[in-house]
Coordinates of C-alpha atoms and ligand atoms in Angstrom, one line a residue:
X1 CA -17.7 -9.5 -9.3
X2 CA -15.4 -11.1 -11.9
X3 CA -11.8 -10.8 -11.2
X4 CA -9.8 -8.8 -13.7
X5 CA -7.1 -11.6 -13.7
X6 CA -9.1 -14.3 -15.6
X7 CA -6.4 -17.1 -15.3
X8 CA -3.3 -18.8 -14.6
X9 CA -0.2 -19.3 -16.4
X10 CA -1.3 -22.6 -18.5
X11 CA 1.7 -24.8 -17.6
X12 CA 0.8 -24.3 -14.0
X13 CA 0.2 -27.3 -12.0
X14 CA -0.1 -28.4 -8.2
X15 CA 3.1 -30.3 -6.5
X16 CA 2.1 -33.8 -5.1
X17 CA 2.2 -31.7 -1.4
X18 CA 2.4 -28.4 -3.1
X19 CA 5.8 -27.7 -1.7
X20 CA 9.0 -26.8 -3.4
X21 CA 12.2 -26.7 -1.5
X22 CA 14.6 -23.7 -2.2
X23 CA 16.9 -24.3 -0.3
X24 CA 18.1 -26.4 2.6
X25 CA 15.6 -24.9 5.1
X26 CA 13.0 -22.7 3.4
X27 CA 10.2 -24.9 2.3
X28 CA 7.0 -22.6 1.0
X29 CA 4.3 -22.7 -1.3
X30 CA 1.1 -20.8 -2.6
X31 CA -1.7 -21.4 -1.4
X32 CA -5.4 -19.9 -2.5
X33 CA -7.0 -18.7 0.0
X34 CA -10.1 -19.4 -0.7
X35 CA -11.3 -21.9 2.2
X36 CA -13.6 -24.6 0.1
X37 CA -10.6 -24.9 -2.1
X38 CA -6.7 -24.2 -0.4
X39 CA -5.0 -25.5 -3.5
X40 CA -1.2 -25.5 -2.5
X41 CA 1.1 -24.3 -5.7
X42 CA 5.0 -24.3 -5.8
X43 CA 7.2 -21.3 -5.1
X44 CA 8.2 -21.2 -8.7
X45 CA 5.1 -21.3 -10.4
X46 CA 4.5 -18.0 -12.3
X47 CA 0.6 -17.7 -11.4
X48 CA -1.4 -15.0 -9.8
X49 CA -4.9 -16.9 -9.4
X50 CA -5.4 -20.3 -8.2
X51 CA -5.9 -22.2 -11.4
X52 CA -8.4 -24.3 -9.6
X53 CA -10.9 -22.2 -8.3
X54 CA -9.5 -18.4 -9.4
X55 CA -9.3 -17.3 -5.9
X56 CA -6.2 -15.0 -4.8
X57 CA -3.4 -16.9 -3.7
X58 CA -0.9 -16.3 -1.1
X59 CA 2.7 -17.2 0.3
X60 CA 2.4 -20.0 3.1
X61 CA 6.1 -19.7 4.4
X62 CA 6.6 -22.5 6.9
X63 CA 6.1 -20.8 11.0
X64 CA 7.8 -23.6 12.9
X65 CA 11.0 -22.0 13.0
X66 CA 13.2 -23.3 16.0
X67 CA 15.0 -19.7 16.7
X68 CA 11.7 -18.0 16.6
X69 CA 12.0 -16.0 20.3
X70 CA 15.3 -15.2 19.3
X71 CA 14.1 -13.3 15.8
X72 CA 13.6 -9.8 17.1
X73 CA 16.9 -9.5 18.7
X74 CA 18.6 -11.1 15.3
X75 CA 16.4 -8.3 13.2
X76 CA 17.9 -5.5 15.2
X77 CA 21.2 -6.3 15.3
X78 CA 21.2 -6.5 11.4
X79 CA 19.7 -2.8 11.5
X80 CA 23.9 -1.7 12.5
X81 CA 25.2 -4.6 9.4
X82 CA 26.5 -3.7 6.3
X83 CA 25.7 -7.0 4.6
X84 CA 23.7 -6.2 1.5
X85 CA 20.4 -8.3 2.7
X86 CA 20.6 -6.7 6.1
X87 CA 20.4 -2.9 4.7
X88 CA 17.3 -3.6 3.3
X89 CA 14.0 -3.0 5.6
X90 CA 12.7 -5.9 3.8
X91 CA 15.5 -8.8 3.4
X92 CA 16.5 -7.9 6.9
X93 CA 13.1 -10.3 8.0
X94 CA 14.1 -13.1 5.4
X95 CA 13.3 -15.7 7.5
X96 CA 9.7 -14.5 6.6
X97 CA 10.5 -14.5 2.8
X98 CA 10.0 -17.4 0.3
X99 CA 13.5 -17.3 -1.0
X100 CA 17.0 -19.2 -0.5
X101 CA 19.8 -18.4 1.0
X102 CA 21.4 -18.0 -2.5
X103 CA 19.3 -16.1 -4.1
X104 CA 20.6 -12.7 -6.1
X105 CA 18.4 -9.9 -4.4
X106 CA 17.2 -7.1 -6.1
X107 CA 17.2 -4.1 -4.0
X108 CA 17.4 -0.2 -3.4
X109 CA 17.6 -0.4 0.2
X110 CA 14.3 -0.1 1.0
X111 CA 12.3 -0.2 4.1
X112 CA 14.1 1.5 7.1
X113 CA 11.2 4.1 6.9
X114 CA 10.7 6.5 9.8
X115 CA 7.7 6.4 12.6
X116 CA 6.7 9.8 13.9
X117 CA 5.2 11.5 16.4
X118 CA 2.4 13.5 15.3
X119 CA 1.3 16.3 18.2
X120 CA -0.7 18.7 15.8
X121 CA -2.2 15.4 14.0
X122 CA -3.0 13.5 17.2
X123 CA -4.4 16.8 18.6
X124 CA -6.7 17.2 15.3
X125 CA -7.7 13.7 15.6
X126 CA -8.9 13.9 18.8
X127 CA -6.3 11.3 20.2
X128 CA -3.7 12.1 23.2
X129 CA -1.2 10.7 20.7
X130 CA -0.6 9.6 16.8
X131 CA 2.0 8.1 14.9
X132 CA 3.0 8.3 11.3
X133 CA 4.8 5.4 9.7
X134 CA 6.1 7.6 6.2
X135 CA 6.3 5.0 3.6
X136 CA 7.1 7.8 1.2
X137 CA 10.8 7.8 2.6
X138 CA 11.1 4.5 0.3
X139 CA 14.1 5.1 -2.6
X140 CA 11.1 6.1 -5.4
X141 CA 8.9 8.0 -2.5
X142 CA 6.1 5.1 -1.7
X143 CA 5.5 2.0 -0.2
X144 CA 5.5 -0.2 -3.6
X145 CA 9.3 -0.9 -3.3
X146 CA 8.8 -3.0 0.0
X147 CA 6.7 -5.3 -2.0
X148 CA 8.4 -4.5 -5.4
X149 CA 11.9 -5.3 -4.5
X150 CA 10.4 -9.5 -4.0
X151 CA 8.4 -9.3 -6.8
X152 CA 11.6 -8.0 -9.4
X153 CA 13.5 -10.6 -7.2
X154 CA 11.3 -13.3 -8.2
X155 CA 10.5 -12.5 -11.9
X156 CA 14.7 -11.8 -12.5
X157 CA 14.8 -15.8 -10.6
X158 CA 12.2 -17.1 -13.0
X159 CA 14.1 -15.6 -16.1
X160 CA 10.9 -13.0 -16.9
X161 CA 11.9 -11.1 -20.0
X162 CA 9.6 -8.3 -19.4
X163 CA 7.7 -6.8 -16.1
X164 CA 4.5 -5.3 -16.2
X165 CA 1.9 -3.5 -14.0
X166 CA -1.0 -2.0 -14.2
X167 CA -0.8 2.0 -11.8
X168 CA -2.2 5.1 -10.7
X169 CA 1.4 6.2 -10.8
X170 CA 3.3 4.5 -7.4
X171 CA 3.3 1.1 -8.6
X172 CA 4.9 2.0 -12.3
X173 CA 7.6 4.8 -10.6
X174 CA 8.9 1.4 -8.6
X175 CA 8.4 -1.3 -10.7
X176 CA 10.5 1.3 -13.4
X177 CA 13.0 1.7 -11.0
X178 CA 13.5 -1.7 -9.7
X179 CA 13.7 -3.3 -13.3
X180 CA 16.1 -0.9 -13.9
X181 CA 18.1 -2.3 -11.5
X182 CA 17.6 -6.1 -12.6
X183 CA 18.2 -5.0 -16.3
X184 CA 14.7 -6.4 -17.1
X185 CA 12.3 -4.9 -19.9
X186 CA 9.6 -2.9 -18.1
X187 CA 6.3 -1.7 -19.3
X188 CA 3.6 0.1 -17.4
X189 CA -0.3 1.3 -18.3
X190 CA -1.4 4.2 -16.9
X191 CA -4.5 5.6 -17.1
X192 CA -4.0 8.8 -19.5
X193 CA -3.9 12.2 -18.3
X194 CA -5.2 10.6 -14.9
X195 CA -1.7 10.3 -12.7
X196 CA 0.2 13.0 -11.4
X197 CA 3.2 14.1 -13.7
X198 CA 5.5 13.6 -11.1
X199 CA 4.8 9.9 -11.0
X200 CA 5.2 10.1 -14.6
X201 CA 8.3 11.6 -15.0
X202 CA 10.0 8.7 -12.5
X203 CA 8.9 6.1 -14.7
X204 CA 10.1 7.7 -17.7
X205 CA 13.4 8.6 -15.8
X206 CA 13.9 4.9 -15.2
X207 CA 13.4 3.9 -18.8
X208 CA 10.4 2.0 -18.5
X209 CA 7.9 1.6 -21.7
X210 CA 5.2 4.1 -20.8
X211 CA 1.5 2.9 -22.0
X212 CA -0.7 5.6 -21.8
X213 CA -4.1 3.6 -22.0
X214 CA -7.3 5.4 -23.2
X215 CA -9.5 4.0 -19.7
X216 CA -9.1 4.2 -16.2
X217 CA -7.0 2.2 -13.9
X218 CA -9.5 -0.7 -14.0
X219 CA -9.3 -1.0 -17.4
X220 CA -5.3 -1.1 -17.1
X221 CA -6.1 -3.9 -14.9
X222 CA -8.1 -5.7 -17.2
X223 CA -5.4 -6.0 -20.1
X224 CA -3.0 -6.8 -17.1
X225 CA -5.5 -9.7 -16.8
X226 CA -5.4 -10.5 -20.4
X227 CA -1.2 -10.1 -20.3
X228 CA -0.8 -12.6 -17.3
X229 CA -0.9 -16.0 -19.4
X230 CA 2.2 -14.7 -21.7
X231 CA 4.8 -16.9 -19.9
X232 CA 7.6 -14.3 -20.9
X233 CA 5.6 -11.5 -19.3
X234 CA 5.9 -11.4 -15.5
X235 CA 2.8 -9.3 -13.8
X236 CA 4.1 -6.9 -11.0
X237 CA 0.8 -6.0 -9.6
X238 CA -0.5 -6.6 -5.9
X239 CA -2.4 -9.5 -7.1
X240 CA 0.8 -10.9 -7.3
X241 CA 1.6 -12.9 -3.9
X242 CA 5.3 -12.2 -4.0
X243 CA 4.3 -8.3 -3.7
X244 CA 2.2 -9.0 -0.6
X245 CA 4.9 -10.8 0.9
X246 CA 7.5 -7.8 0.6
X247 CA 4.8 -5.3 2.0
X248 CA 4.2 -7.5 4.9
X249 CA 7.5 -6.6 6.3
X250 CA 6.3 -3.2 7.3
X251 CA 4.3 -4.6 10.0
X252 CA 7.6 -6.1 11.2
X253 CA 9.0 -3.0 11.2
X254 CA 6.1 -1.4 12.9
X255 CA 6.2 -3.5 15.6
X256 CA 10.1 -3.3 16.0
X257 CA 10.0 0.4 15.7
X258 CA 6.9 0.1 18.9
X259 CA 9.6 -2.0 21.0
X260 CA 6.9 -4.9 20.1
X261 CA 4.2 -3.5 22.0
X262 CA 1.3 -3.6 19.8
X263 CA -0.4 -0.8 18.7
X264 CA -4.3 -0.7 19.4
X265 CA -5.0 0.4 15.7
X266 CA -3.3 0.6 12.5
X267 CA -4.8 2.4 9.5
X268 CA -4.2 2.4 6.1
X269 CA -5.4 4.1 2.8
X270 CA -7.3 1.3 0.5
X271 CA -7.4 1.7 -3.4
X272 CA -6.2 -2.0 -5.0
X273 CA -6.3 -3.0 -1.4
X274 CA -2.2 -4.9 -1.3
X275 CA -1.6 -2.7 1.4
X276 CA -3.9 -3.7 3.8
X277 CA -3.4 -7.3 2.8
X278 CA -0.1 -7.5 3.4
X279 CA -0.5 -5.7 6.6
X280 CA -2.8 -8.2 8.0
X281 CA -0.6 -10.9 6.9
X282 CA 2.4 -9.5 8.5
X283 CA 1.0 -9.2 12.3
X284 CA -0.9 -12.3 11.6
X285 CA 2.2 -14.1 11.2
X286 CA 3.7 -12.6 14.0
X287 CA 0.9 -13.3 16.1
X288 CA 1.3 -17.2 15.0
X289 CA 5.0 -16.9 16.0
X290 CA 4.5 -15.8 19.4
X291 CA 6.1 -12.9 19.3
X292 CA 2.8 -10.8 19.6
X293 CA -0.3 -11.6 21.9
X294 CA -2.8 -9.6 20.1
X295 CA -3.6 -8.1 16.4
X296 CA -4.2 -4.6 16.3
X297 CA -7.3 -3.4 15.1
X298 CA -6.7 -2.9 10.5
X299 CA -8.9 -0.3 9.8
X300 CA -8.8 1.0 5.9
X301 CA -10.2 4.1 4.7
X302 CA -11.4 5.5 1.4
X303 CA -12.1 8.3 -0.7
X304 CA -15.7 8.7 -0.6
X305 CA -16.2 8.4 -4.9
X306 CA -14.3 5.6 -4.8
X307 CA -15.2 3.3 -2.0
X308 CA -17.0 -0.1 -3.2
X309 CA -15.5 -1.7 0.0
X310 CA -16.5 0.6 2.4
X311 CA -19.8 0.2 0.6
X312 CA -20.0 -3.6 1.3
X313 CA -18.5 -2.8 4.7
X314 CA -21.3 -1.0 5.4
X315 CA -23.9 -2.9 4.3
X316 CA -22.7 -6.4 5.1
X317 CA -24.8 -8.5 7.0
X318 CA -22.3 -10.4 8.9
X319 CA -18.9 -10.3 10.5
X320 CA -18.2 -13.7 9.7
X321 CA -15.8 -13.4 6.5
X322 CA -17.0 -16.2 4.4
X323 CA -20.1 -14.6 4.8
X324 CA -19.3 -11.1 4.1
X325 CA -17.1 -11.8 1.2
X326 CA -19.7 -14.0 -0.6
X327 CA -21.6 -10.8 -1.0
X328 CA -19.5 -10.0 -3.1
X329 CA -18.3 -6.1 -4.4
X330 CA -20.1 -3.7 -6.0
X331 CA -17.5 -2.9 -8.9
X332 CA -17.6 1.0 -9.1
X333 CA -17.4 2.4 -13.0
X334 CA -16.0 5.7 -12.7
X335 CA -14.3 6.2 -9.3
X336 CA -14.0 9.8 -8.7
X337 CA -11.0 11.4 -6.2
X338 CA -8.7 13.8 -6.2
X339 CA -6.4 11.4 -4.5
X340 CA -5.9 9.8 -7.8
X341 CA -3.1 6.9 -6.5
X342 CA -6.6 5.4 -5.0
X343 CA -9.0 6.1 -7.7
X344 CA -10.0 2.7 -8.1
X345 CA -13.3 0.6 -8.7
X346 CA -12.7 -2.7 -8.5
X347 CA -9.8 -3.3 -6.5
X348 CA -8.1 -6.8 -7.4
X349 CA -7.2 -7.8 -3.2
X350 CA -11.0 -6.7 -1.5
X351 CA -10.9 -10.4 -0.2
X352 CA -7.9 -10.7 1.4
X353 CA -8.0 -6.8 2.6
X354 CA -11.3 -7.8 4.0
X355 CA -10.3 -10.7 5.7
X356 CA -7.2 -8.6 7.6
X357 CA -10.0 -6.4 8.7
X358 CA -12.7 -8.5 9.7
X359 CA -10.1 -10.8 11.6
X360 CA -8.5 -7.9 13.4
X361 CA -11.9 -5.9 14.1
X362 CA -11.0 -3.3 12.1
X363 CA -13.4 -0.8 10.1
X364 CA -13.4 0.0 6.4
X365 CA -14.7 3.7 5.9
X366 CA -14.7 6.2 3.5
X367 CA -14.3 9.8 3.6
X368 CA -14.8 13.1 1.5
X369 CA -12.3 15.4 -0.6
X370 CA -12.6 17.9 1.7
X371 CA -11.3 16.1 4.8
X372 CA -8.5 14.1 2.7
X373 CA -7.4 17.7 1.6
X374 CA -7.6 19.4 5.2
X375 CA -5.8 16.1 7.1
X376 CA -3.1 16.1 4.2
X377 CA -2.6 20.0 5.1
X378 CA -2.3 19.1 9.1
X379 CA 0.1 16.2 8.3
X380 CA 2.7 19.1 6.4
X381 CA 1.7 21.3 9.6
X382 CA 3.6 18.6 11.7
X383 CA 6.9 18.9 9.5
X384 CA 5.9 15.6 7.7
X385 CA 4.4 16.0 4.3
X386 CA 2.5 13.0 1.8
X387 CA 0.5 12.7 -0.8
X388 CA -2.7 12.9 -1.0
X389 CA -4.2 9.5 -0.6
X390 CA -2.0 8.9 2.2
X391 CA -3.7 11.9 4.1
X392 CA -7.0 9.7 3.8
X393 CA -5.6 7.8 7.0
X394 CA -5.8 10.6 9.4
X395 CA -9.2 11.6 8.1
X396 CA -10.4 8.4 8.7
X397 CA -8.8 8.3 12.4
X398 CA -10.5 11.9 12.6
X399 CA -13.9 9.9 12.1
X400 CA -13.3 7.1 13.9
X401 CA -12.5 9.2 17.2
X402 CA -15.6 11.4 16.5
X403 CA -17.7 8.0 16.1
X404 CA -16.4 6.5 19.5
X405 CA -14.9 3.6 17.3
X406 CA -11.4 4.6 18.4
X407 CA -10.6 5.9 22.2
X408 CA -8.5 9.0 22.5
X409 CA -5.9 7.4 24.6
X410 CA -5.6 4.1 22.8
X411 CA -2.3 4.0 20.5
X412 CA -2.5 4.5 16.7
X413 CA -0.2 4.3 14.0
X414 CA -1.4 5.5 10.8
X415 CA 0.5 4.4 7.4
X416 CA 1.6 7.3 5.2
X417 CA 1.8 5.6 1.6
X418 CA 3.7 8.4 -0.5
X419 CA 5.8 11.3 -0.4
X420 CA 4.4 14.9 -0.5
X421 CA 5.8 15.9 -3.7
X422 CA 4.7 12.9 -5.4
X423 CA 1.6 15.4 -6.4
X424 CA 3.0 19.1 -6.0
X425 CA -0.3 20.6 -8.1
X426 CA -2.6 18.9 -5.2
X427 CA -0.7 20.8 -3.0
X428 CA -0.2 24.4 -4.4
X429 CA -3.8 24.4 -5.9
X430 CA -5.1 23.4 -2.0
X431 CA -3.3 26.6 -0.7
X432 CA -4.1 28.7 -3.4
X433 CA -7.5 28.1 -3.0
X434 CA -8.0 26.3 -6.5
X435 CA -8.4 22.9 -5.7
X436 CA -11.2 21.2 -7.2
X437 CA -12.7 18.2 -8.6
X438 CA -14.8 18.6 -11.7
X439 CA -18.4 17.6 -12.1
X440 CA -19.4 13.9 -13.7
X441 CA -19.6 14.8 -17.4
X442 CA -22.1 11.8 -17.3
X443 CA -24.1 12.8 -14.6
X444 CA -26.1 16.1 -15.6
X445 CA -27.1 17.1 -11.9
X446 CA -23.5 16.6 -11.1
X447 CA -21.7 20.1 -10.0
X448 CA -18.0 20.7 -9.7
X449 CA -16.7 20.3 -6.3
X450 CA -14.8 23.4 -5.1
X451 CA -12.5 22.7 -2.0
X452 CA -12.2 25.0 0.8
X453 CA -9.1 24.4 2.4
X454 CA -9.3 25.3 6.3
X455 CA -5.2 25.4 6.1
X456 CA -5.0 27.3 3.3
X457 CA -1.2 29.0 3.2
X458 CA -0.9 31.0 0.2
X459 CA 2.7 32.6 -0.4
X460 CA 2.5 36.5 0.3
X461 CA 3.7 39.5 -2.8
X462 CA 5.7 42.2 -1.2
X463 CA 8.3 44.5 -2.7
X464 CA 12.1 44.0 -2.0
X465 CA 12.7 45.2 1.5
X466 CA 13.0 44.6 5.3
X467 CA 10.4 46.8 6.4
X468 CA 8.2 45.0 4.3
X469 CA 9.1 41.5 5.2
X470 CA 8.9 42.4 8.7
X471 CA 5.2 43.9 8.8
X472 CA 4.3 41.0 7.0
X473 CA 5.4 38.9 9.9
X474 CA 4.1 40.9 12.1
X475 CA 0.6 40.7 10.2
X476 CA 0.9 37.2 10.0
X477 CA 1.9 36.4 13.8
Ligands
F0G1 N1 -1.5 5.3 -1.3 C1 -0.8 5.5 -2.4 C2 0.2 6.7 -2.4 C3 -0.8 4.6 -3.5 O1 -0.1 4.9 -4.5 C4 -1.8 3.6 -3.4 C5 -1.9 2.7 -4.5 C6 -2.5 3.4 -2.2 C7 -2.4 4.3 -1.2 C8 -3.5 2.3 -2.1 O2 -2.8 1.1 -1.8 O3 -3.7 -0.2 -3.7 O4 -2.4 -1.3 -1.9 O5 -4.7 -0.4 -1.5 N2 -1.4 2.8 -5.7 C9 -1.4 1.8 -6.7 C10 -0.5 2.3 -7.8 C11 -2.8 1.4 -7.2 O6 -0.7 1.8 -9.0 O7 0.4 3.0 -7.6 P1 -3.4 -0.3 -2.2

């Protein structure tokens, strides 16, 4: 597959070691991570591809830190400061972060997101116990603003003018909100009449310029390609190494939150695949600091009409990763879900998402509409609520139980990427029985799909009285 970022910033170059110093002690670079190559960039150049090879780069922050056993006490005491950096889920690990001392953080606070127990999820699982780390408490209801709030940091560093991302509707609502707060020019390209109005509305609300492009997401992604050599535009999307490095703080606070016993497995939704990325680089980092002895296992799931890595998963004919991601991905035309934040084809991080799996001995599945919209209703039966690619993790655990991959008694934490009333017409249409996806307009044998929800809750007409209300308990009990 051809990457939709074709190249680098031109002026980019490669550091005689690849290192820039920011700051007295915080020496990082970029790195690609593509093995044959490992091109080492400075911390201040604005690229999102190697401009050697065109492989994904990544944050190397420097792992030799002399307080390291003494980090997760430091962390925790932060949680009770009132120091800017320290309210912030993500800052409060910035020992982890490519940045200065004196840097000017943008931030809403982020991070600090709940981890629940799950008894009616666990039990419809299969497991003796679940938990649900609800990245939809973030400020603008998803996980974006853990990565977002280091990328806006590092384009308002670098003097961007203008910040742009490509979105099924998460990614724009933060980036909107989060230039906002930075005072930068923001424009977003959504694929039109494809996000949920909700997600919309937020980036309108934050005053961002709204592109409404006739395509789907991966054609956004391909102008966002074409964009990323304008030095005065500054791309926000997960290709970009400063978002992974944000998002890799919530497997900090996973493991914090766990009292740093490691989880057996930790799942995750996949659609441009930053998530997963940037959860596999967090615990791998902690792993290479000594303050875990293990990974847990990264397991990804997907919507069944738009899975190309679940497809290669499947069919790949080794575990070894250089193998595996020299097969390269089958780029998917016209990715087809409900769960529209991960209605995506060709998603820009398969590599490094596939790495963080195949290291950690993860699984990448996929799984159908009907069981996204059934789990998404048994996650609001435990008080929670998400949307509805978020509900695609406890389907997957559902199928990963039933296939023996996961043991009912091992521990699971399963990431909840968005708030439920990020998509409130998913929701009302799945209890009012009218929830479907319509048929392939290409594909003539293609038939609507109607979905049958098994926790269907549909609001009840009775006239204005007591007696009435109470026989309708009553019916209902
Ligand atoms: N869940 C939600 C709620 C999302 O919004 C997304 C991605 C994902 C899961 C998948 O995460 O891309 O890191 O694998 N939303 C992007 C957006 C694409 O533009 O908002 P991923």
């Amino acid at each position: 597959m051809s990457n939709p970022i074709p190249k680098a910033a031109p002026q980019t170059s490669a550091t005689a070691d690849g290192q820039k110093r920011l700051g007295p002690e915080i020496v990082a670079v970029q790195r690609c991570i593509v093995q044959s190559c490992g091109a080492a960039y400075g911390i201040l150049e604005q690229i999102y591809l190697c401009p050697r090879c065109g492989g994904p780069l990544e944050i190397e922050c420097p792992l030799d830190l002399a307080n390291r056993s003494a980090l997760p006490s430091l962390w925790h005491a932060r949680g009770a400061s009132q120091d800017l950096r320290d309210r912030s889920g993500v800052w409060r690990y910035r020992e982890l972060l490519p940045f200065g001392d004196g840097v000017k953080i943008i931030t809403l606070f982020e991070g600090n997101t709940p981890l629940y127990d799950a008894p009616r999820c666990a039990k419809y699982c299969g497991l003796s116990a679940l938990r649900l780390k609800h990245q939809g408490c973030n400020p603008t209801g998803s996980f974006k603003d853990t990565g977002m709030t280091v990328a806006v940091t590092q384009a308002a560093s670098l003097g961007a003018r203008t910040v742009v991302c490509a979105s099924t509707g998460n990614t724009a609502a933060s980036l909107a909100a989060y230039a906002a707060r930075a005072e930068l020019q923001c424009a977003i390209l959504l694929p039109q009449g494809q996000i949920s109005p909700a997600k919309l509305a937020q980036s309108l609300d934050h005053g961002a310029i709204v592109c409404e492009i006739e395509g789907n997401f991966d054609d956004c992604m391909r102008l966002i390609g074409e964009l990323a050599d304008e030095p005065s535009i500054y791309i926000a999307n997960s290709i970009n190494p400063f978002r992974v490095e944000g998002q890799k703080t919530v497997a900090f606070e996973v493991l914090q939150q766990c009292e740093w016993r490691v989880p057996d497995h930790v799942v995750v939704p996949g659609g441009n695949m930053g998530n997963s990325s940037a959860l596999g680089k967090g615990f791998d980092e902690m792993l290479r600091l000594g303050l875990i002895d293990r990974l847990p296992k990264i397991s990804v799931i997907q919507a069944e009409g738009a899975a190309p890595l679940a497809h290669l998963f499947a069919g790949r004919k080794s575990a070894d990763y250089d193998s595996a991601s020299s097969e390269g991905i089958e780029v998917l035309k016209d990715p087809r879900t409900l769960a529209t934040a991960i209605k995506i084809g060709a998603p820009v991080s398969w590599r490094k998402a596939l790495r963080a799996v195949l290291s950690s001995h993860g699984d990448i599945i996929a799984v159908a509409e009907q069981e996204i919209a059934d789990a998404k209703a048994m996650v609001g039966r435990d008080g929670i609520g998400c949307e509805p690619a978020s509900a695609a993790t406890v389907a997957g655990i559902r199928k990963l139980v039933a296939a023996g991959k996961i043991h009912p008694d091992e521990s699971v934490v399963a990431v909840l990427t968005g708030h439920v009333l990020k998509d409130p017409d998913y929701v009302s249409n799945y209890h009012r029985g009218t929830l479907s996806l319509a048929a392939n307009p290409d594909d003539k044998t293609d038939e609507p799909l109607q979905i049958q929800g098994a926790f269907r809750n549909e609001a009840v007409k009775i006239s204005a009285s007591k007696k009435s209300i109470l026989e309708s308990l009553e019916r209902q009990r």
